Amino acid sequence: GRGIYQNIRKTVHFLISCNIGELLTVFVGFLLRLPSPLLAIQLLWVNLVTDSLPALALGVEPIDGDVMARRPVRRGESIFSGGMTYNILVEGCLIGSLALLAYSIGRAFFDVDPASPMVGRTMAFAVLSLSQVVHTFNMRSESSVFRGGLAANSKLVLAAVVCTFLQVAVIAVPPLAAVFKTAVLTGGEWLAVALLSLTPLAVVELEKVVTGRARVRRAKRGARKACRN
């Protein structure tokens, strides 16, 4: 029961943070009166593919070994308790900001006509999709993803590989690129996409380290206080 509840939290956390990123990308572009960073068919693709398969894989994440050592969930406690709302907002804003940054880089440095930013829009599309795939691994545990092993959930790894392949295909395969109105990216543009897409993993890993150390310090202070009493 505890394991199922944790997996539901992980899936909800992932889906809402990713959707905030998508909304932020489109809304900020609208506020700044920029050419649309994403087309409707591209947003639909992100929601149907990169939001669905990884979320389903998170639902069958292996149960953490220390799940019975944690405090029970109180009756009536919100599913968003424990700072989850804050994390969702921060991570969603991070994903949206990375997509907008990719759009701005492509539009400023690689597009011939900034008024019709095919490269910038394609880079934003790729970063938004691939950063969400990467972000799935952040959801697996409150501790470092490298501690439990990236391949501990084979279904999640398979979902990430399939989603990455499909995302690259709709950009690199000409018939699909014509449907999704994407541009062919050069090696340098793909490198920028890869670096930006991996950023959520680095940022959340750093946050986990800081949070973990703070938790250890609080536990030590509580132990010393208990000893004095």
mmCIF file of C-alpha atoms in Angstrom, residues 14 18 94-96 98-99 126-136 138 193 196-201:
data_model
loop_
_atom_site.group_PDB
_atom_site.id
_atom_site.type_symbol
_atom_site.label_atom_id
_atom_site.label_comp_id
_atom_site.label_asym_id
_atom_site.label_seq_id
_atom_site.Cartn_x
_atom_site.Cartn_y
_atom_site.Cartn_z
ATOM 1 C CA PHE A 14 5.941 14.232 -12.951
ATOM 2 C CA CYS A 18 5.862 18.746 -17.106
ATOM 3 C CA LEU A 94 12.872 24.984 -14.982
ATOM 4 C CA ILE A 95 11.602 22.833 -17.862
ATOM 5 C CA GLY A 96 9.709 25.751 -19.393
ATOM 6 C CA LEU A 98 15.001 25.564 -20.737
ATOM 7 C CA ALA A 99 12.594 25.241 -23.674
ATOM 8 C CA ALA A 126 13.156 18.874 -28.736
ATOM 9 C CA VAL A 127 14.279 20.297 -25.383
ATOM 10 C CA LEU A 128 10.752 20.359 -23.965
ATOM 11 C CA SER A 129 10.220 16.729 -24.908
ATOM 12 C CA LEU A 130 13.637 15.297 -24.029
ATOM 13 C CA SER A 131 13.996 17.237 -20.760
ATOM 14 C CA GLN A 132 10.728 15.657 -19.614
ATOM 15 C CA VAL A 133 12.097 12.211 -20.437
ATOM 16 C CA VAL A 134 15.215 13.011 -18.414
ATOM 17 C CA HIS A 135 13.096 14.447 -15.610
ATOM 18 C CA THR A 136 11.344 11.089 -15.261
ATOM 19 C CA ASN A 138 14.428 12.450 -11.046
ATOM 20 C CA VAL A 193 19.567 20.438 -27.207
ATOM 21 C CA LEU A 196 19.762 21.753 -22.073
ATOM 22 C CA SER A 197 17.740 18.527 -21.869
ATOM 23 C CA LEU A 198 20.121 17.045 -19.288
ATOM 24 C CA THR A 199 19.985 20.150 -17.086
ATOM 25 C CA PRO A 200 16.949 19.012 -15.010
ATOM 26 C CA LEU A 201 18.861 15.904 -13.929
#
